[in-house]
PDB file of C-alpha atoms and ligand atoms in Angstrom:
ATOM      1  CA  UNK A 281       0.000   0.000   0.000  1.00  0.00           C
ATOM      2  CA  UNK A 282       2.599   2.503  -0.881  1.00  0.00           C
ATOM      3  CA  UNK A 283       1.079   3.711  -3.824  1.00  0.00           C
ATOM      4  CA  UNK A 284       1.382   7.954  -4.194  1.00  0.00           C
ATOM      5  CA  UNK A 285       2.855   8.232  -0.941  1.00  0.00           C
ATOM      6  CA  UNK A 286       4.433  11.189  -2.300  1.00  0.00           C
ATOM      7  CA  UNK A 287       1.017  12.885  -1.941  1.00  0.00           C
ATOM      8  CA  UNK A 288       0.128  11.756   1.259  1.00  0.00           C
ATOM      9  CA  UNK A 289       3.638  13.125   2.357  1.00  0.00           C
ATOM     10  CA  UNK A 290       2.515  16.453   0.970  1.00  0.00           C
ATOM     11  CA  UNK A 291      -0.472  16.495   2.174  1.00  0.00           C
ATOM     12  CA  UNK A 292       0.654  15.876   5.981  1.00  0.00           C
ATOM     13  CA  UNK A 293       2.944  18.900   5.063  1.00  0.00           C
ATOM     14  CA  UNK A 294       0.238  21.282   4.038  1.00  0.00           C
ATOM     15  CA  UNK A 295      -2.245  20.245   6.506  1.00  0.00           C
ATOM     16  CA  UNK A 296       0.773  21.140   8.948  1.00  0.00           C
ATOM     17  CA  UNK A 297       2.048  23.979   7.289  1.00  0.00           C
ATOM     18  CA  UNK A 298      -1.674  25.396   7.644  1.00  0.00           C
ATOM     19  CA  UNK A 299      -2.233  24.493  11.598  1.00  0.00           C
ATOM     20  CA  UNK A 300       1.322  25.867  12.328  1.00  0.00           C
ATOM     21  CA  UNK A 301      -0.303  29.485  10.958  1.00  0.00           C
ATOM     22  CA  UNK A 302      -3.483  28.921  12.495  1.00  0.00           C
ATOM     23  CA  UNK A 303      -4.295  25.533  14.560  1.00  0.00           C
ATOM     24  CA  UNK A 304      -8.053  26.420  14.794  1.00  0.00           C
ATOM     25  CA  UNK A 305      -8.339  26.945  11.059  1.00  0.00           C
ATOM     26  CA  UNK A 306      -9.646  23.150  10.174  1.00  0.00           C
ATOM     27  CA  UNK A 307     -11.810  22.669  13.396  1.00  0.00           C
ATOM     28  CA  UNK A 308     -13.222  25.917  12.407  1.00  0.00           C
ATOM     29  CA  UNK A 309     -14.120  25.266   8.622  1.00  0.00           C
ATOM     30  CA  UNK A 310     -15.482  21.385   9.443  1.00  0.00           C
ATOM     31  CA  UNK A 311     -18.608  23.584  11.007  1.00  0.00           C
ATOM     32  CA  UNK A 312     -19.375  25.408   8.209  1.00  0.00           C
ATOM     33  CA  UNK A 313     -18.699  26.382   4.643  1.00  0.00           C
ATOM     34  CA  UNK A 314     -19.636  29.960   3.657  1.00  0.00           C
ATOM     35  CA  UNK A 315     -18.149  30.525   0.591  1.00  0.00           C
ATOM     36  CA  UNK A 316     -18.857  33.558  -1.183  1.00  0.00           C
ATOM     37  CA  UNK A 317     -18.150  32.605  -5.014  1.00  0.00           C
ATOM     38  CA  UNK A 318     -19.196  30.133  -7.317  1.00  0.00           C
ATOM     39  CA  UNK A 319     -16.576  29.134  -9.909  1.00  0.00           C
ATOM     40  CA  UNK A 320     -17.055  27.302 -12.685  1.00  0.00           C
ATOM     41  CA  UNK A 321     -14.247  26.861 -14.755  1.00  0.00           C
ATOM     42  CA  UNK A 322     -12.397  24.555 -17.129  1.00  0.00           C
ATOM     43  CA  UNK A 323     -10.831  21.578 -15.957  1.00  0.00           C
ATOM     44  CA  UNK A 324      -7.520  22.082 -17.331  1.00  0.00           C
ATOM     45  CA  UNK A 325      -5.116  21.802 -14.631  1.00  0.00           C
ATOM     46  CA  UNK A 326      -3.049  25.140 -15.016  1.00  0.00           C
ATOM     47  CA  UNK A 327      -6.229  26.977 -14.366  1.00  0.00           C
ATOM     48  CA  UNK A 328      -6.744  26.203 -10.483  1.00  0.00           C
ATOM     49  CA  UNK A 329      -9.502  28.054  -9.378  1.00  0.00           C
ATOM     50  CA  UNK A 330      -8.536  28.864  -5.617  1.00  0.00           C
ATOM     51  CA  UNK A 331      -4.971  29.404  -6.711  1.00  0.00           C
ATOM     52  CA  UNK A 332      -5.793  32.155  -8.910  1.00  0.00           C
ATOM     53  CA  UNK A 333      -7.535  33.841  -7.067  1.00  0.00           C
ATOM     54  CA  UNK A 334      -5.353  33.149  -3.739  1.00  0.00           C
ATOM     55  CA  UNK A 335      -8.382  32.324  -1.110  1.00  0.00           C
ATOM     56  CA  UNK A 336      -7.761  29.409   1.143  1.00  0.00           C
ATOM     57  CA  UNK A 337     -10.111  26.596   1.218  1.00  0.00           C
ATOM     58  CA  UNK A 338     -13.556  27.273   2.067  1.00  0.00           C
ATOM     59  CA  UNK A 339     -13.722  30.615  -0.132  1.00  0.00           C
ATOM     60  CA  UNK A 340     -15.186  29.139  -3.194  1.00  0.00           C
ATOM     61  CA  UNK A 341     -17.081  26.739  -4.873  1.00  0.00           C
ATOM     62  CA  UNK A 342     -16.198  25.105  -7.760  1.00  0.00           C
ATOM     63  CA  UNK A 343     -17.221  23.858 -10.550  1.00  0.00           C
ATOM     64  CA  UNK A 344     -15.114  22.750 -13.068  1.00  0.00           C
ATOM     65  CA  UNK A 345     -15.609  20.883 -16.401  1.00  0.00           C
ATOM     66  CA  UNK A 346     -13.859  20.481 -20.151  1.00  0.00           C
ATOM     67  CA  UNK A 347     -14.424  24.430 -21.163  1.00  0.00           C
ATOM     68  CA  UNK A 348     -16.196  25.737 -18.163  1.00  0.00           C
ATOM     69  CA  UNK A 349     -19.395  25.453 -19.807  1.00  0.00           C
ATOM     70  CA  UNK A 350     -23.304  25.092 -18.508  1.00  0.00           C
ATOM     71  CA  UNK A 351     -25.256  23.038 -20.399  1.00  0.00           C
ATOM     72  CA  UNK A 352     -29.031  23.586 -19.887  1.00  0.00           C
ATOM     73  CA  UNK A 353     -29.761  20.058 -19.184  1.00  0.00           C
ATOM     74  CA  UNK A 354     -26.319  18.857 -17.617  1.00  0.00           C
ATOM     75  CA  UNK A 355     -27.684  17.761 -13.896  1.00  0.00           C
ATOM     76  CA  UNK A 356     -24.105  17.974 -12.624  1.00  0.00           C
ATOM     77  CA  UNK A 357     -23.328  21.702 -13.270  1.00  0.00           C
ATOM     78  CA  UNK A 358     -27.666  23.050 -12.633  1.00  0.00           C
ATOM     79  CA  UNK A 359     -27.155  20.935  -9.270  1.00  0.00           C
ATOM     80  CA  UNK A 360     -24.283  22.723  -8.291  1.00  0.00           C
ATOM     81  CA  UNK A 361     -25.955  26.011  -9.192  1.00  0.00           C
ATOM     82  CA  UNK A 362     -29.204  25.219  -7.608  1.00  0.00           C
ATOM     83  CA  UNK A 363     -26.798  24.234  -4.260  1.00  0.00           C
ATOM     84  CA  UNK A 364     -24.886  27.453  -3.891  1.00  0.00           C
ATOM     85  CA  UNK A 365     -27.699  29.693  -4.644  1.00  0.00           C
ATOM     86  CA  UNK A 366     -30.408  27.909  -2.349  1.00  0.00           C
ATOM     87  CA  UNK A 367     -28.589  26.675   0.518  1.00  0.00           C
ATOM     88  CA  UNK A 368     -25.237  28.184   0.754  1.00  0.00           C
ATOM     89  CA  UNK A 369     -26.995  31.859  -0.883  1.00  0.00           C
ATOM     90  CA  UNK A 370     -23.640  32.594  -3.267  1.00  0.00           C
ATOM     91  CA  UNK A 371     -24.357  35.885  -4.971  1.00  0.00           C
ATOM     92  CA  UNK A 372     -21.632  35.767  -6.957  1.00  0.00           C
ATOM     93  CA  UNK A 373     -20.805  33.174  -9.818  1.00  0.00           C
ATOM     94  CA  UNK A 374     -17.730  33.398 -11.803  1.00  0.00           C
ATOM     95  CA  UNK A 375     -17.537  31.667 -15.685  1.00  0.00           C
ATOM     96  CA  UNK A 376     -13.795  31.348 -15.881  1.00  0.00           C
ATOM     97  CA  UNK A 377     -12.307  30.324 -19.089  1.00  0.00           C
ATOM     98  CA  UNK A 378      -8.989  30.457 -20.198  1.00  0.00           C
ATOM     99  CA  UNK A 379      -6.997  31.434 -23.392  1.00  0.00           C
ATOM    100  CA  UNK A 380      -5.171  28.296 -25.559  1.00  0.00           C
ATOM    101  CA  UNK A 381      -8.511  25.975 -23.936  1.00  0.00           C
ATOM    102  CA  UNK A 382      -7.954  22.793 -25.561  1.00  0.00           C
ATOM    103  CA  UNK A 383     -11.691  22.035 -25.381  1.00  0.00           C
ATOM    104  CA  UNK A 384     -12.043  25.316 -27.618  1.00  0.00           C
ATOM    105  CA  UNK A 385      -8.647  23.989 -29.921  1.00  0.00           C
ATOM    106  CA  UNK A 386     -10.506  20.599 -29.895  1.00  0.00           C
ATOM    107  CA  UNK A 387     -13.790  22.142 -30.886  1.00  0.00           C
ATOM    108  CA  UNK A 388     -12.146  24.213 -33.683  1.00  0.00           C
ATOM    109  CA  UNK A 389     -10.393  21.312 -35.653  1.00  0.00           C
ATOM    110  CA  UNK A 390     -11.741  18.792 -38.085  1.00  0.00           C
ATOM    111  CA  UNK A 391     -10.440  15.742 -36.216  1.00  0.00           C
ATOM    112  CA  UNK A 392     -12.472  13.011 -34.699  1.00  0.00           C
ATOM    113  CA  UNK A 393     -12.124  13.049 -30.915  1.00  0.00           C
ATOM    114  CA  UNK A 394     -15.221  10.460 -30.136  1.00  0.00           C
ATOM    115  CA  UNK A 395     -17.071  10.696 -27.251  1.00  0.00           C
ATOM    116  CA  UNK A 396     -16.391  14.008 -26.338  1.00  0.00           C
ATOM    117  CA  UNK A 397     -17.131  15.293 -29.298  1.00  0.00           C
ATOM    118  CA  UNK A 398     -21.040  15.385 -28.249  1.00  0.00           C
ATOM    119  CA  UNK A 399     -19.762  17.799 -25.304  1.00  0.00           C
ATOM    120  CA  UNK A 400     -17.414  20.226 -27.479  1.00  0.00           C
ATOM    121  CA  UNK A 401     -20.320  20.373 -29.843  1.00  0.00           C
ATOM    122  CA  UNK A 402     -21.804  23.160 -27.326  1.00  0.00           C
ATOM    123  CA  UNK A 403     -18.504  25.136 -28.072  1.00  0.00           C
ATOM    124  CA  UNK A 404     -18.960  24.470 -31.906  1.00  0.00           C
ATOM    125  CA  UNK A 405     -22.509  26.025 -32.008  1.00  0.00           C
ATOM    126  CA  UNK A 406     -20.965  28.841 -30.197  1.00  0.00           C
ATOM    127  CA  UNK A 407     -18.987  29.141 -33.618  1.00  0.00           C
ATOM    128  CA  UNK A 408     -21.560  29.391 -35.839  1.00  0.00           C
ATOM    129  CA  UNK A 409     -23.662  31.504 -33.290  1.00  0.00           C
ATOM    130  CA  UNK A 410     -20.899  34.023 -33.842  1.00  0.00           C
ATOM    131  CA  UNK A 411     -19.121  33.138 -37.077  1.00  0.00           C
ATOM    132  CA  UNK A 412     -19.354  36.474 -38.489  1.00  0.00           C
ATOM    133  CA  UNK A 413     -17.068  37.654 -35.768  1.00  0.00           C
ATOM    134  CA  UNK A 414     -14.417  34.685 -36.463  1.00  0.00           C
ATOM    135  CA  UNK A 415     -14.132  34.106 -40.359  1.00  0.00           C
ATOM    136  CA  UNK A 416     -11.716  36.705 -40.852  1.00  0.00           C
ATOM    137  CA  UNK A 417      -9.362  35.942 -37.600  1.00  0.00           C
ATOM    138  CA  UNK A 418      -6.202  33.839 -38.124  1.00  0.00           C
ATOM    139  CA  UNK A 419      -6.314  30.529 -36.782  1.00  0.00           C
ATOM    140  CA  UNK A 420      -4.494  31.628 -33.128  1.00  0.00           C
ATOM    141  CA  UNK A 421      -6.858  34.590 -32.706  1.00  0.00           C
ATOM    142  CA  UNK A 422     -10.396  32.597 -33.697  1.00  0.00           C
ATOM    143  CA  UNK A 423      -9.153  29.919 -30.795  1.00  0.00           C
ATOM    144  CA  UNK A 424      -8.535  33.055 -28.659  1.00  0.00           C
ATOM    145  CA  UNK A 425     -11.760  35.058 -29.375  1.00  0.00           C
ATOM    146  CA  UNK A 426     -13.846  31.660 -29.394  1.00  0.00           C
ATOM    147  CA  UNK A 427     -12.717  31.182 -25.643  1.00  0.00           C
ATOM    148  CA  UNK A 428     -13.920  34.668 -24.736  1.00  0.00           C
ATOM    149  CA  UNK A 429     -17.177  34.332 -26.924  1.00  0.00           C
ATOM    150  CA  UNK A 430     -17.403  30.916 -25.345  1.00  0.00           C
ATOM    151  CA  UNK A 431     -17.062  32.504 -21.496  1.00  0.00           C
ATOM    152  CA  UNK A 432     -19.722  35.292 -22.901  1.00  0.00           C
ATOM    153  CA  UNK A 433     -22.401  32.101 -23.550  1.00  0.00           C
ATOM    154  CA  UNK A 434     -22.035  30.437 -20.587  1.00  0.00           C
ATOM    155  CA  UNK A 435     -22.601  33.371 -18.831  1.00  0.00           C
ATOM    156  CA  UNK A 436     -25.673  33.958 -20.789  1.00  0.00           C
ATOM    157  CA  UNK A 437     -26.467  30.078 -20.168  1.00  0.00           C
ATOM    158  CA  UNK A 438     -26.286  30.780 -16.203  1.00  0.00           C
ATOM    159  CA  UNK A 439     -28.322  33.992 -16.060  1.00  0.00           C
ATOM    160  CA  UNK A 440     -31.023  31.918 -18.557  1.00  0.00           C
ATOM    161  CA  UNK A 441     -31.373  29.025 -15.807  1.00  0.00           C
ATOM    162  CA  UNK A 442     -34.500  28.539 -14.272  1.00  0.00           C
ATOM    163  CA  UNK A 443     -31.913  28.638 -10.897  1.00  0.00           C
ATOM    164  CA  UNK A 444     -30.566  31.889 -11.457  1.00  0.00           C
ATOM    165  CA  UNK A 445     -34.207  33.511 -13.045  1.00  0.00           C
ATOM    166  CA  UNK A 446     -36.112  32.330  -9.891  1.00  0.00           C
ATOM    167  CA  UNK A 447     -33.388  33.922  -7.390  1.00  0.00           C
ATOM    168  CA  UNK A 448     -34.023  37.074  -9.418  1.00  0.00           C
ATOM    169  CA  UNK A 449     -37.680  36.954  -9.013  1.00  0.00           C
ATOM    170  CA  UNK A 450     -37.563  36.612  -5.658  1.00  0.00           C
ATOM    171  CA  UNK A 451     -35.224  39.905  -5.429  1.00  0.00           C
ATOM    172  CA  UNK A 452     -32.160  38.252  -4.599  1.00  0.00           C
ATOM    173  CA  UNK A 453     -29.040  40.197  -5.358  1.00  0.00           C
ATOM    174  CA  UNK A 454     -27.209  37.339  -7.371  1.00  0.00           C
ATOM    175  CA  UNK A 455     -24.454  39.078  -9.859  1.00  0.00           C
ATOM    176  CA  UNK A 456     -22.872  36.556 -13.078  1.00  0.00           C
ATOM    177  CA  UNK A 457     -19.750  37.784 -13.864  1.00  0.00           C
ATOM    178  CA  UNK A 458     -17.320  36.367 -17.290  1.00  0.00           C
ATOM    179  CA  UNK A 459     -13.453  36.190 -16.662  1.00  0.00           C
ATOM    180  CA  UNK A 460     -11.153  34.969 -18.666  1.00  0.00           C
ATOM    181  CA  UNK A 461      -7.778  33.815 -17.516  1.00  0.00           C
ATOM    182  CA  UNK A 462      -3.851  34.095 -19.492  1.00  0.00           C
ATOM    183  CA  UNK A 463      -2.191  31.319 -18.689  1.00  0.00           C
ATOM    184  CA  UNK A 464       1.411  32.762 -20.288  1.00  0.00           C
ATOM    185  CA  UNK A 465       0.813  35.291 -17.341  1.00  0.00           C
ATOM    186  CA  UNK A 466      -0.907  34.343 -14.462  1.00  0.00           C
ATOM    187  CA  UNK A 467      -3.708  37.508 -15.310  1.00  0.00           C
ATOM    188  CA  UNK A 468      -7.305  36.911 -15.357  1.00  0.00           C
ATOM    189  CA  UNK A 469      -9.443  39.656 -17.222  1.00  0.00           C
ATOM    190  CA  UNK A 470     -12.857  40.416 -17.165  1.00  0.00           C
ATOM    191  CA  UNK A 471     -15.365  40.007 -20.145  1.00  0.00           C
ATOM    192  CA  UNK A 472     -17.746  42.943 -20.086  1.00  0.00           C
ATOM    193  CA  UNK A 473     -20.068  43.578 -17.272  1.00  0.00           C
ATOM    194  CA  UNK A 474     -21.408  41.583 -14.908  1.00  0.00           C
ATOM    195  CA  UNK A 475     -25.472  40.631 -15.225  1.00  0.00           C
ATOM    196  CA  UNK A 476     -27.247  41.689 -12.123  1.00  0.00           C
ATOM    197  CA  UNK A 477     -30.747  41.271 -13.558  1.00  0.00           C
ATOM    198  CA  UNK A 478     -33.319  39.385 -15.910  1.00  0.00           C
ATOM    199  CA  UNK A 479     -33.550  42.137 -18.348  1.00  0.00           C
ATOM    200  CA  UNK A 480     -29.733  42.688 -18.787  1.00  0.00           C
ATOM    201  CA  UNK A 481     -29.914  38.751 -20.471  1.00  0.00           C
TER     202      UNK A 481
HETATM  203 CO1   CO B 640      -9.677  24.715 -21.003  1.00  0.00          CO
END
């Protein structure tokens, strides 16, 4: 059973590192979690959503998936949604993407990927929602502005649930903010202004 000890040793590290600081911090966030954000972002492993961000654990909640998007029937990413604004009332949710997203680069080539093809078609429809703005771009600069357009949607996509439409009827201040993350830089960038209301979507 020695199997990754390597990450239990770091673990025990952290976990130490963490309790040396402050040695009531774990006792005090097994009580509760009262996170403020909701992040859904891509899965890609240089876009860590806490990291970025710098908040220790119990700041955020996170949802990540292959090109941070939110599908109107995926059960995974409305269920998270429904969770954050219902019972831990998050009034702010983050769509961060990232530029060089290989879900984008995947969605943009010709090849045959199989199964995940049926989830990057969301990002191809994107495309041709907004091909006008792309036919003229270079190859580099489509894959860059089809990661922002994509971010753009799935904001769109969030405000349009029937999650984030009931908070709003019921007055609650619930803001859906776009970001979009360099990863030759470490910067994250925001993608016009946040939607605070029904009639802004
Ligand atoms: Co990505």
């Amino acid at each position: 059973m020695s199997e990754l000890n390597h990450l239990f040793d770091r673990n025990l590290a952290w976990a130490d590192a963490i309790k040396n600081k402050d040695p009531e911090f774990f006792r005090r966030l097994a009580k509760q979690q009262l996170p403020e954000y909701l992040w859904i972002g891509c899965s890609d492993s240089r876009v860590p959503a806490n990291q970025i961000i710098d908040l220790p654990p119990g700041e955020v909640f996170v949802h990540r998936n292959i090109a941070n998007m939110v599908v109107h029937t995926d059960l995974n990413c409305l269920s998270v949604l429904q969770f954050a604004i219902e019972i831990l009332e998050v009034k702010q949710i983050i769509v961060c993407g990232h530029y060089g997203c290989g879900g984008v680069k995947a969605a943009l080539d010709q090849h045959d990927h199989g199964l995940i093809d049926n989830w990057l078609r969301h990002i191809k429809d994107v495309g041709r929602l907004h091909a006008d703005k792309l036919q003229t771009l270079s190859h580099n600069e489509k894959l860059n502005r089809l990661c922002e357009l994509n971010v753009i949607e799935q904001v769109n996509n969030v405000c349009n649930t029937t999650i984030v439409q009931q908070a709003w009827k019921k007055g609650l201040a619930i803001s859906v903010h776009g970001w979009i993350y360099n990863i030759e830089n470490g910067i994250l960038n925001r993608l016009g202004d946040s939607i605070n209301s029904a009639d802004q979507c």
